[in-house]
Amino acid sequence: MLASLGTMPELAQQLSGLGGCTHPVRLDGHRTECAVNTTTGEIGNVLHHLDSAALPAGQLLVRCNNRRATRCAACAETYRRDTYHLITAGLRGGKGTSERVATHPRVFATFTAPGFGPVHNRPSGGRDCRCGVRHDEQDPALGTPLDPNTYDYEAAVLWNAHAGALWRRFSIYLRREVAKRAGLTQREFRHHARVSFAKVAEYQKRGAVHFHAVIRLDGPEGGDTSPPDWATAELLTDAIRAAATSACVEGPEVDGRAHSFVFGRQLDVRPIRSADFDDGQDLTERAVAAYIAKYATKGAETATGTLDRPIRFLAELAQARITDHAQRMIRTTWALGARPELADLRLRAWAHMLGFRGHFSTKSRRYSTTLGALRDARADWRRAQAAPTTALQDGETTLVLAHWVFAGTGLSHGETWLAASLEAAPGTEGEPTWTPVATS
Ligand SMILES: [Zn+2]
Ligand SMILES: [Zn+2]
């Protein structure tokens, strides 16, 4: 087997670049970076040349970057860490965001879906669940309908499918409500302040999407500028409540029934304080960032027990070991997906997500850095680790010629074995480093 692994140290190094990803994308092709004279346009030295055939694995291996912990633990961990940095940067500055943001009014808000029928609940206020059972925290019945035959599966699925639109409506209303409280018109508002947010979608046990968001009030140019004096966490909280209550999205008509979508009455808004001023009452920056990052790597499969990938045929459900409730959510999504009037919701493609097709974590442009920027930084770092390149001369720029063809995914048996023998260095923040274990 070892003979088929080529040169071990080189292969180990290439595999270590995957940071533990076990389902990398394999590419055939090449990439050439040349110097170009900016005045004459003449192509000069080859700065860097990469040919996949010359790589130890015979192909270029690129991380799968799957966000789901159930699909690729290593990539999901990278995603979680990046999300943590992104949220943290928006709370205390860093990674290109001003440290002033720590002094701006910020809240952590949770937006839920309305009810679609009674579900099994944990005991509360001294009362057991309506079914008479005292459910413990692990009970799989929690969140599932008391009576599946009367539970409004159609509305539950359609709500998920419109959750993104409802959030967008809310964010428009929020700016309006903040402006109103400051005594400004919408047009004037943007010259005084800006509302920034970062949010994640999470599934409740009942399979309804809900949102957690950090919402911040900045000055007119975003995080670098101080918010006006009237901008307080109280004003922001008040505006969020008003906007969430009035946000409504008109939905489709299904069999003569008109749907419209609003948030549930359970709305939680809490100010975020800097760790230094924490009096134990409010959420700290660290807690908020960790919480959001944790949920960014979970799909519906974690809370609701559904599938972590799209289904192609409804028959696949029979093989899947998922709860009856998740089955019913998916079946309803699938059935609605056949209706031409709902075609734009692409329900069949998102049946495994119970109808929700939005992004798991999104943020407004000015909140902080982007996941893309963090990924670029990591790629730059990796490139810097690679073979030394010829330096650019004055008046030169670079030209990149590249051609890549998809050649498959995953690792060979030998590569899997070798990759598994690479261990993570402990306690590293940011770029994960991997050291090969001595092989004999
Ligand atoms: Zn991966
Ligand atoms: Zn119950």
CSV table of C-alpha atoms and ligand atoms in Angstrom, one decimal:
chain,number,residue,atom,x,y,z
A,1,MET,CA,0.0,0.0,0.0
A,2,LEU,CA,2.8,2.4,0.9
A,3,ALA,CA,4.3,2.2,-2.6
A,4,SER,CA,1.0,3.6,-4.0
A,5,LEU,CA,1.4,6.6,-1.8
A,6,GLY,CA,4.3,8.1,-3.7
A,7,THR,CA,6.7,10.1,-1.6
A,8,MET,CA,5.3,10.1,1.9
A,9,PRO,CA,6.6,13.4,3.3
A,10,GLU,CA,5.5,15.3,0.2
A,11,LEU,CA,2.1,13.7,0.2
A,12,ALA,CA,1.7,14.2,3.9
A,13,GLN,CA,2.5,17.9,3.3
A,14,GLN,CA,-0.1,18.2,0.6
A,15,LEU,CA,-2.7,16.4,2.7
A,16,SER,CA,-1.9,18.6,5.7
A,17,GLY,CA,-2.9,21.6,3.6
A,18,LEU,CA,-6.4,20.3,3.7
A,19,GLY,CA,-6.6,21.0,7.4
A,20,GLY,CA,-8.3,17.6,8.0
A,21,CYS,CA,-10.9,17.8,5.3
A,22,THR,CA,-11.9,14.3,4.4
A,23,HIS,CA,-13.9,15.0,1.3
A,24,PRO,CA,-11.7,17.3,-0.8
A,25,VAL,CA,-12.5,18.3,-4.3
A,26,ARG,CA,-9.9,16.8,-6.8
A,27,LEU,CA,-8.8,18.9,-9.7
A,28,ASP,CA,-6.7,18.2,-12.8
A,29,GLY,CA,-5.0,21.2,-14.4
A,30,HIS,CA,-2.5,23.9,-14.0
A,31,ARG,CA,-1.9,27.4,-12.8
A,32,THR,CA,0.8,29.7,-14.0
A,33,GLU,CA,1.6,33.1,-12.6
A,34,CYS,CA,3.7,35.4,-14.8
A,35,ALA,CA,5.1,38.9,-14.4
A,36,VAL,CA,3.7,41.4,-16.9
A,37,ASN,CA,5.2,44.7,-17.7
A,38,THR,CA,2.5,47.3,-17.0
A,39,THR,CA,3.7,49.7,-19.7
A,40,THR,CA,4.6,47.3,-22.6
A,41,GLY,CA,2.3,44.5,-21.7
A,42,GLU,CA,5.1,42.1,-22.2
A,43,ILE,CA,5.1,38.8,-20.4
A,44,GLY,CA,8.2,38.3,-18.3
A,45,ASN,CA,9.3,35.7,-15.7
A,46,VAL,CA,7.2,32.8,-14.7
A,47,LEU,CA,6.7,33.5,-11.0
A,48,HIS,CA,5.0,30.4,-10.0
A,49,HIS,CA,3.9,27.3,-11.8
A,50,LEU,CA,1.7,24.5,-10.5
A,51,ASP,CA,0.8,21.4,-12.5
A,52,SER,CA,-1.5,18.9,-10.8
A,53,ALA,CA,0.2,15.9,-12.3
A,54,ALA,CA,3.4,16.9,-10.5
A,55,LEU,CA,1.7,17.0,-7.1
A,56,PRO,CA,2.2,14.1,-4.7
A,57,ALA,CA,-1.5,13.1,-4.9
A,58,GLY,CA,-1.4,13.5,-8.7
A,59,GLN,CA,-4.2,16.1,-8.4
A,60,LEU,CA,-4.8,19.4,-6.7
A,61,LEU,CA,-6.9,18.8,-3.6
A,62,VAL,CA,-9.2,21.6,-2.4
A,63,ARG,CA,-11.1,21.6,0.8
A,64,CYS,CA,-14.8,20.8,0.4
A,65,ASN,CA,-15.7,23.8,2.7
A,66,ASN,CA,-18.9,22.0,3.8
A,67,ARG,CA,-20.4,23.9,6.6
A,68,ARG,CA,-22.3,20.9,8.1
A,69,ALA,CA,-20.6,19.1,11.0
A,70,THR,CA,-22.3,15.9,9.9
A,71,ARG,CA,-20.7,16.1,6.4
A,72,CYS,CA,-17.1,17.3,7.1
A,73,ALA,CA,-16.1,17.8,10.7
A,74,ALA,CA,-12.9,19.7,9.8
A,75,CYS,CA,-14.4,22.1,7.3
A,76,ALA,CA,-17.4,22.7,9.6
A,77,GLU,CA,-14.9,23.5,12.4
A,78,THR,CA,-13.2,26.0,10.1
A,79,TYR,CA,-16.5,27.6,9.2
A,80,ARG,CA,-17.5,27.8,12.9
A,81,ARG,CA,-14.2,29.4,13.7
A,82,ASP,CA,-14.5,31.9,10.9
A,83,THR,CA,-18.0,32.7,11.9
A,84,TYR,CA,-16.8,33.3,15.5
A,85,HIS,CA,-14.2,35.7,14.2
A,86,LEU,CA,-16.7,37.5,12.0
A,87,ILE,CA,-19.2,38.0,14.8
A,88,THR,CA,-16.5,38.9,17.3
A,89,ALA,CA,-15.0,41.5,14.9
A,90,GLY,CA,-18.4,43.1,14.7
A,91,LEU,CA,-18.7,43.2,18.5
A,92,ARG,CA,-15.2,44.3,19.6
A,93,GLY,CA,-13.4,45.3,16.4
A,94,GLY,CA,-10.5,43.7,14.7
A,95,LYS,CA,-9.9,42.1,11.3
A,96,GLY,CA,-10.4,45.5,9.6
A,97,THR,CA,-13.3,46.6,11.8
A,98,SER,CA,-12.9,49.6,14.1
A,99,GLU,CA,-12.6,48.9,17.8
A,100,ARG,CA,-15.1,51.6,18.3
A,101,VAL,CA,-17.9,49.2,17.6
A,102,ALA,CA,-17.6,47.9,21.2
A,103,THR,CA,-19.0,51.2,22.4
A,104,HIS,CA,-22.0,51.2,19.9
A,105,PRO,CA,-25.5,50.1,21.0
A,106,ARG,CA,-25.8,46.4,20.3
A,107,VAL,CA,-28.3,43.8,21.0
A,108,PHE,CA,-28.7,40.0,20.5
A,109,ALA,CA,-32.2,39.2,19.3
A,110,THR,CA,-34.0,35.9,18.6
A,111,PHE,CA,-36.9,35.7,16.2
A,112,THR,CA,-39.2,32.7,16.1
A,113,ALA,CA,-41.9,31.3,13.9
A,114,PRO,CA,-45.5,31.4,15.0
A,115,GLY,CA,-47.3,28.3,16.2
A,116,PHE,CA,-48.6,25.7,13.7
A,117,GLY,CA,-50.4,23.6,16.2
A,118,PRO,CA,-49.7,22.4,19.8
A,119,VAL,CA,-46.4,20.5,20.3
A,120,HIS,CA,-44.9,18.4,23.1
A,121,ASN,CA,-43.2,20.7,25.5
A,122,ARG,CA,-40.9,20.6,28.5
A,123,PRO,CA,-42.7,21.1,31.8
A,124,SER,CA,-43.0,24.8,32.6
A,125,GLY,CA,-44.6,26.8,35.4
A,126,GLY,CA,-45.1,23.6,37.3
A,127,ARG,CA,-47.2,22.2,34.5
A,128,ASP,CA,-46.4,19.0,32.6
A,129,CYS,CA,-46.9,18.7,28.8
A,130,ARG,CA,-50.5,18.7,27.7
A,131,CYS,CA,-50.2,15.0,26.8
A,132,GLY,CA,-49.7,14.4,30.6
A,133,VAL,CA,-46.1,13.2,30.3
A,134,ARG,CA,-43.2,15.0,32.0
A,135,HIS,CA,-40.7,15.0,29.1
A,136,ASP,CA,-37.1,15.1,29.9
A,137,GLU,CA,-34.6,17.1,27.8
A,138,GLN,CA,-33.6,14.2,25.6
A,139,ASP,CA,-37.1,13.1,24.8
A,140,PRO,CA,-37.4,12.8,21.0
A,141,ALA,CA,-41.1,13.6,21.3
A,142,LEU,CA,-40.2,17.2,22.3
A,143,GLY,CA,-41.3,19.7,19.6
A,144,THR,CA,-43.3,17.2,17.7
A,145,PRO,CA,-47.0,17.8,17.3
A,146,LEU,CA,-49.5,16.5,19.9
A,147,ASP,CA,-51.8,15.6,17.0
A,148,PRO,CA,-49.9,15.3,13.7
A,149,ASN,CA,-53.3,15.1,11.8
A,150,THR,CA,-54.2,18.6,12.8
A,151,TYR,CA,-50.7,20.2,12.8
A,152,ASP,CA,-50.5,22.7,10.0
A,153,TYR,CA,-47.6,21.2,8.0
A,154,GLU,CA,-48.4,23.3,4.9
A,155,ALA,CA,-48.1,26.6,6.8
A,156,ALA,CA,-45.0,25.3,8.7
A,157,VAL,CA,-43.2,24.5,5.4
A,158,LEU,CA,-44.3,27.6,3.7
A,159,TRP,CA,-43.2,29.7,6.6
A,160,ASN,CA,-39.7,28.3,6.4
A,161,ALA,CA,-39.7,29.0,2.6
A,162,HIS,CA,-40.6,32.7,3.3
A,163,ALA,CA,-38.4,33.2,6.4
A,164,GLY,CA,-35.7,34.9,4.4
A,165,ALA,CA,-38.2,37.3,2.8
A,166,LEU,CA,-39.7,38.0,6.2
A,167,TRP,CA,-36.3,38.9,7.6
A,168,ARG,CA,-35.6,41.3,4.7
A,169,ARG,CA,-39.0,42.9,5.3
A,170,PHE,CA,-38.1,43.2,9.0
A,171,SER,CA,-34.8,44.8,8.3
A,172,ILE,CA,-36.4,47.5,6.1
A,173,TYR,CA,-39.0,48.2,8.8
A,174,LEU,CA,-36.3,48.3,11.5
A,175,ARG,CA,-34.4,51.2,9.7
A,176,ARG,CA,-37.8,53.0,9.4
A,177,GLU,CA,-38.6,52.4,13.1
A,178,VAL,CA,-35.2,53.6,14.3
A,179,ALA,CA,-35.5,56.7,12.1
A,180,LYS,CA,-39.0,57.5,13.4
A,181,ARG,CA,-37.8,57.3,17.0
A,182,ALA,CA,-34.9,59.7,16.2
A,183,GLY,CA,-37.4,62.1,14.6
A,184,LEU,CA,-35.8,61.7,11.2
A,185,THR,CA,-37.1,60.9,7.7
A,186,GLN,CA,-35.7,57.8,6.0
A,187,ARG,CA,-33.8,60.0,3.7
A,188,GLU,CA,-32.2,62.0,6.5
A,189,PHE,CA,-31.6,58.8,8.5
A,190,ARG,CA,-28.7,57.5,6.4
A,191,HIS,CA,-26.8,60.7,7.0
A,192,HIS,CA,-27.0,60.1,10.8
A,193,ALA,CA,-26.8,56.4,11.5
A,194,ARG,CA,-26.7,52.9,10.1
A,195,VAL,CA,-28.1,49.6,11.2
A,196,SER,CA,-25.8,46.6,10.9
A,197,PHE,CA,-26.5,43.0,11.7
A,198,ALA,CA,-25.2,39.5,11.5
A,199,LYS,CA,-27.6,36.6,11.8
A,200,VAL,CA,-27.8,32.8,11.8
A,201,ALA,CA,-30.7,30.6,11.0
A,202,GLU,CA,-31.3,27.7,13.4
A,203,TYR,CA,-34.0,25.0,13.5
A,204,GLN,CA,-36.2,24.5,16.5
A,205,LYS,CA,-37.1,20.9,17.3
A,206,ARG,CA,-40.5,21.4,15.6
A,207,GLY,CA,-38.6,22.0,12.3
A,208,ALA,CA,-39.3,25.7,12.1
A,209,VAL,CA,-36.5,28.0,11.3
A,210,HIS,CA,-35.7,30.8,13.7
A,211,PHE,CA,-33.1,33.6,13.6
A,212,HIS,CA,-30.5,34.8,16.0
A,213,ALA,CA,-29.0,38.2,15.2
A,214,VAL,CA,-26.6,40.7,16.5
A,215,ILE,CA,-28.0,44.1,15.6
A,216,ARG,CA,-25.8,47.2,16.0
A,217,LEU,CA,-26.3,51.0,15.6
A,218,ASP,CA,-23.4,52.8,14.0
A,219,GLY,CA,-22.7,56.3,12.7
A,220,PRO,CA,-23.4,57.2,9.1
A,221,GLU,CA,-20.3,55.5,7.7
A,222,GLY,CA,-20.7,52.3,9.6
A,223,GLY,CA,-18.5,50.9,12.4
A,224,ASP,CA,-15.8,53.5,12.0
A,225,THR,CA,-18.1,56.3,12.9
A,226,SER,CA,-19.8,57.1,16.2
A,227,PRO,CA,-23.5,56.8,16.4
A,228,PRO,CA,-25.5,59.9,17.3
A,229,ASP,CA,-26.4,60.7,20.9
A,230,TRP,CA,-30.0,59.4,20.5
A,231,ALA,CA,-28.7,56.0,19.5
A,232,THR,CA,-29.2,53.8,22.6
A,233,ALA,CA,-29.7,50.0,23.1
A,234,GLU,CA,-33.2,50.9,24.5
A,235,LEU,CA,-34.2,52.8,21.4
A,236,LEU,CA,-32.8,50.0,19.3
A,237,THR,CA,-34.7,47.3,21.3
A,238,ASP,CA,-37.9,49.3,21.1
A,239,ALA,CA,-37.5,49.7,17.3
A,240,ILE,CA,-36.8,46.0,16.9
A,241,ARG,CA,-39.9,45.0,18.7
A,242,ALA,CA,-42.0,47.4,16.6
A,243,ALA,CA,-40.5,46.2,13.3
A,244,ALA,CA,-40.8,42.5,14.2
A,245,THR,CA,-44.4,42.9,15.2
A,246,SER,CA,-45.4,44.7,12.0
A,247,ALA,CA,-43.3,42.7,9.5
A,248,CYS,CA,-45.5,40.6,7.3
A,249,VAL,CA,-45.0,38.9,3.9
A,250,GLU,CA,-48.0,38.0,1.7
A,251,GLY,CA,-47.6,34.4,0.6
A,252,PRO,CA,-49.1,32.2,-2.1
A,253,GLU,CA,-52.7,30.9,-2.2
A,254,VAL,CA,-52.8,27.1,-2.0
A,255,ASP,CA,-56.1,25.4,-2.7
A,256,GLY,CA,-58.0,28.7,-2.1
A,257,ARG,CA,-56.2,29.3,1.2
A,258,ALA,CA,-54.2,32.6,1.3
A,259,HIS,CA,-51.0,32.4,3.4
A,260,SER,CA,-49.2,35.3,5.0
A,261,PHE,CA,-46.2,35.1,7.2
A,262,VAL,CA,-45.3,36.9,10.4
A,263,PHE,CA,-42.9,36.2,13.3
A,264,GLY,CA,-44.1,34.4,16.4
A,265,ARG,CA,-44.8,36.4,19.5
A,266,GLN,CA,-41.8,35.0,21.3
A,267,LEU,CA,-39.2,37.7,20.6
A,268,ASP,CA,-36.2,37.9,22.8
A,269,VAL,CA,-34.0,41.1,22.7
A,270,ARG,CA,-31.0,41.5,25.0
A,271,PRO,CA,-28.3,44.2,25.1
A,272,ILE,CA,-24.8,43.0,24.6
A,273,ARG,CA,-22.2,44.5,27.0
A,274,SER,CA,-18.4,44.4,26.7
A,275,ALA,CA,-16.9,41.7,28.9
A,276,ASP,CA,-15.3,44.5,31.0
A,277,PHE,CA,-18.7,45.9,32.0
A,278,ASP,CA,-20.5,42.6,32.5
A,279,ASP,CA,-22.7,42.6,35.5
A,280,GLY,CA,-23.9,39.1,34.9
A,281,GLN,CA,-27.3,40.3,33.6
A,282,ASP,CA,-26.6,40.9,30.0
A,283,LEU,CA,-24.9,38.7,27.4
A,284,THR,CA,-21.2,39.2,26.8
A,285,GLU,CA,-19.6,39.5,23.4
A,286,ARG,CA,-17.9,36.2,23.8
A,287,ALA,CA,-21.1,34.3,24.7
A,288,VAL,CA,-22.9,35.8,21.7
A,289,ALA,CA,-20.1,35.1,19.2
A,290,ALA,CA,-19.7,31.5,20.5
A,291,TYR,CA,-23.4,30.9,20.3
A,292,ILE,CA,-23.9,32.2,16.8
A,293,ALA,CA,-20.8,30.3,15.6
A,294,LYS,CA,-22.0,27.1,17.1
A,295,TYR,CA,-25.3,27.2,15.2
A,296,ALA,CA,-23.7,28.2,11.9
A,297,THR,CA,-22.5,24.7,11.4
A,298,LYS,CA,-25.8,23.0,12.2
A,299,GLY,CA,-28.5,22.3,9.7
A,300,ALA,CA,-32.0,21.0,10.2
A,301,GLU,CA,-30.5,17.5,10.7
A,302,THR,CA,-29.2,18.4,14.2
A,303,ALA,CA,-32.3,19.8,15.9
A,304,THR,CA,-35.1,18.2,13.9
A,305,GLY,CA,-33.4,15.0,12.9
A,306,THR,CA,-33.9,15.3,9.2
A,307,LEU,CA,-31.4,14.8,6.3
A,308,ASP,CA,-28.2,16.6,5.7
A,309,ARG,CA,-28.3,16.5,1.9
A,310,PRO,CA,-30.9,17.0,-0.8
A,311,ILE,CA,-33.1,14.1,-1.7
A,312,ARG,CA,-33.7,13.2,-5.4
A,313,PHE,CA,-36.7,10.9,-4.9
A,314,LEU,CA,-39.3,10.7,-2.2
A,315,ALA,CA,-38.6,7.0,-2.1
A,316,GLU,CA,-35.3,7.7,-0.4
A,317,LEU,CA,-37.2,8.7,2.7
A,318,ALA,CA,-38.1,5.1,3.4
A,319,GLN,CA,-34.5,4.3,3.9
A,320,ALA,CA,-33.7,7.3,6.0
A,321,ARG,CA,-33.8,6.9,9.8
A,322,ILE,CA,-35.5,10.1,10.7
A,323,THR,CA,-38.5,11.0,12.9
A,324,ASP,CA,-42.1,10.8,11.7
A,325,HIS,CA,-42.3,14.5,12.2
A,326,ALA,CA,-39.3,15.2,10.0
A,327,GLN,CA,-40.7,12.7,7.4
A,328,ARG,CA,-44.0,14.6,7.4
A,329,MET,CA,-42.3,18.0,7.0
A,330,ILE,CA,-40.3,16.6,4.0
A,331,ARG,CA,-43.3,14.9,2.4
A,332,THR,CA,-45.3,18.1,2.7
A,333,THR,CA,-42.4,20.1,1.2
A,334,TRP,CA,-42.1,17.6,-1.6
A,335,ALA,CA,-45.8,17.6,-2.4
A,336,LEU,CA,-46.0,21.4,-2.4
A,337,GLY,CA,-42.9,21.4,-4.6
A,338,ALA,CA,-45.0,19.8,-7.4
A,339,ARG,CA,-47.3,22.9,-7.6
A,340,PRO,CA,-46.4,25.1,-10.6
A,341,GLU,CA,-47.6,28.2,-8.6
A,342,LEU,CA,-44.9,27.5,-6.0
A,343,ALA,CA,-42.2,26.8,-8.5
A,344,ASP,CA,-40.1,29.8,-7.5
A,345,LEU,CA,-39.8,28.4,-3.9
A,346,ARG,CA,-37.8,25.4,-5.4
A,347,LEU,CA,-39.3,23.3,-2.6
A,348,ARG,CA,-38.1,19.9,-3.8
A,349,ALA,CA,-34.4,21.1,-3.9
A,350,TRP,CA,-34.8,22.3,-0.4
A,351,ALA,CA,-37.0,19.5,1.0
A,352,HIS,CA,-34.2,18.3,3.3
A,353,MET,CA,-34.0,21.8,4.7
A,354,LEU,CA,-37.8,21.7,5.3
A,355,GLY,CA,-38.4,24.4,2.8
A,356,PHE,CA,-35.9,26.9,4.0
A,357,ARG,CA,-33.5,27.9,1.2
A,358,GLY,CA,-31.8,30.9,2.8
A,359,HIS,CA,-28.3,31.3,3.9
A,360,PHE,CA,-27.3,30.0,7.3
A,361,SER,CA,-25.4,33.0,8.3
A,362,THR,CA,-25.7,36.4,6.7
A,363,LYS,CA,-24.7,39.9,7.6
A,364,SER,CA,-25.1,43.4,6.4
A,365,ARG,CA,-22.1,44.8,4.4
A,366,ARG,CA,-20.8,47.1,7.2
A,367,TYR,CA,-21.1,44.6,10.1
A,368,SER,CA,-17.5,43.3,10.0
A,369,THR,CA,-15.2,41.4,7.8
A,370,THR,CA,-16.6,38.7,5.5
A,371,LEU,CA,-16.2,34.9,5.5
A,372,GLY,CA,-14.7,35.3,2.0
A,373,ALA,CA,-12.1,37.7,3.3
A,374,LEU,CA,-11.2,35.3,6.1
A,375,ARG,CA,-10.9,32.5,3.5
A,376,ASP,CA,-8.7,34.7,1.2
A,377,ALA,CA,-6.5,35.5,4.2
A,378,ARG,CA,-6.1,31.7,4.8
A,379,ALA,CA,-5.4,31.0,1.1
A,380,ASP,CA,-2.7,33.8,1.1
A,381,TRP,CA,-1.2,32.3,4.1
A,382,ARG,CA,-1.1,28.9,2.5
A,383,ARG,CA,0.4,30.3,-0.7
A,384,ALA,CA,3.1,32.0,1.4
A,385,GLN,CA,3.9,28.6,2.9
A,386,ALA,CA,4.2,27.1,-0.6
A,387,ALA,CA,7.4,27.1,-2.8
A,388,PRO,CA,9.2,30.5,-2.9
A,389,THR,CA,8.3,32.6,-5.9
A,390,THR,CA,10.3,35.0,-8.0
A,391,ALA,CA,9.8,38.6,-6.8
A,392,LEU,CA,8.0,41.1,-9.0
A,393,GLN,CA,10.2,43.9,-10.5
A,394,ASP,CA,9.1,47.6,-10.4
A,395,GLY,CA,6.4,48.3,-13.0
A,396,GLU,CA,5.3,44.8,-13.2
A,397,THR,CA,2.0,43.2,-12.4
A,398,THR,CA,0.9,39.5,-12.4
A,399,LEU,CA,-1.0,37.5,-14.9
A,400,VAL,CA,-2.6,34.2,-13.9
A,401,LEU,CA,-3.3,31.5,-16.4
A,402,ALA,CA,-5.2,28.6,-14.9
A,403,HIS,CA,-7.3,25.8,-16.1
A,404,TRP,CA,-8.9,23.3,-13.8
A,405,VAL,CA,-11.1,20.3,-14.4
A,406,PHE,CA,-13.2,18.6,-11.8
A,407,ALA,CA,-11.7,15.1,-11.3
A,408,GLY,CA,-13.8,13.8,-8.4
A,409,THR,CA,-14.0,14.1,-4.6
A,410,GLY,CA,-12.6,12.4,-1.6
A,411,LEU,CA,-9.4,10.7,-0.7
A,412,SER,CA,-8.0,7.3,-1.8
A,413,HIS,CA,-7.6,4.6,0.9
A,414,GLY,CA,-3.9,5.3,1.2
A,415,GLU,CA,-4.5,9.0,1.5
A,416,THR,CA,-7.2,8.5,4.1
A,417,TRP,CA,-4.9,6.4,6.1
A,418,LEU,CA,-2.1,9.0,5.9
A,419,ALA,CA,-4.4,11.9,6.5
A,420,ALA,CA,-5.7,10.2,9.7
A,421,SER,CA,-2.1,9.9,11.0
A,422,LEU,CA,-1.7,13.7,10.8
A,423,GLU,CA,-2.6,15.2,14.1
A,424,ALA,CA,-3.8,18.7,14.9
A,425,ALA,CA,-1.5,20.9,16.9
A,426,PRO,CA,-3.3,21.9,20.1
A,427,GLY,CA,-4.6,25.4,21.0
A,428,THR,CA,-4.2,27.2,17.7
A,429,GLU,CA,-6.5,30.0,16.8
A,430,GLY,CA,-7.0,31.1,13.3
A,431,GLU,CA,-5.1,29.0,10.8
A,432,PRO,CA,-5.1,25.4,11.9
A,433,THR,CA,-1.6,23.8,11.7
A,434,TRP,CA,-1.0,20.1,11.3
A,435,THR,CA,2.0,18.1,12.1
A,436,PRO,CA,2.7,14.7,10.5
A,437,VAL,CA,3.1,11.8,12.9
A,438,ALA,CA,6.3,9.8,12.4
A,439,THR,CA,5.6,6.9,10.1
A,440,SER,CA,7.6,3.8,9.9
B,1,ZN,ZN,-14.1,19.2,4.0
B,2,ZN,ZN,-46.1,15.7,25.5
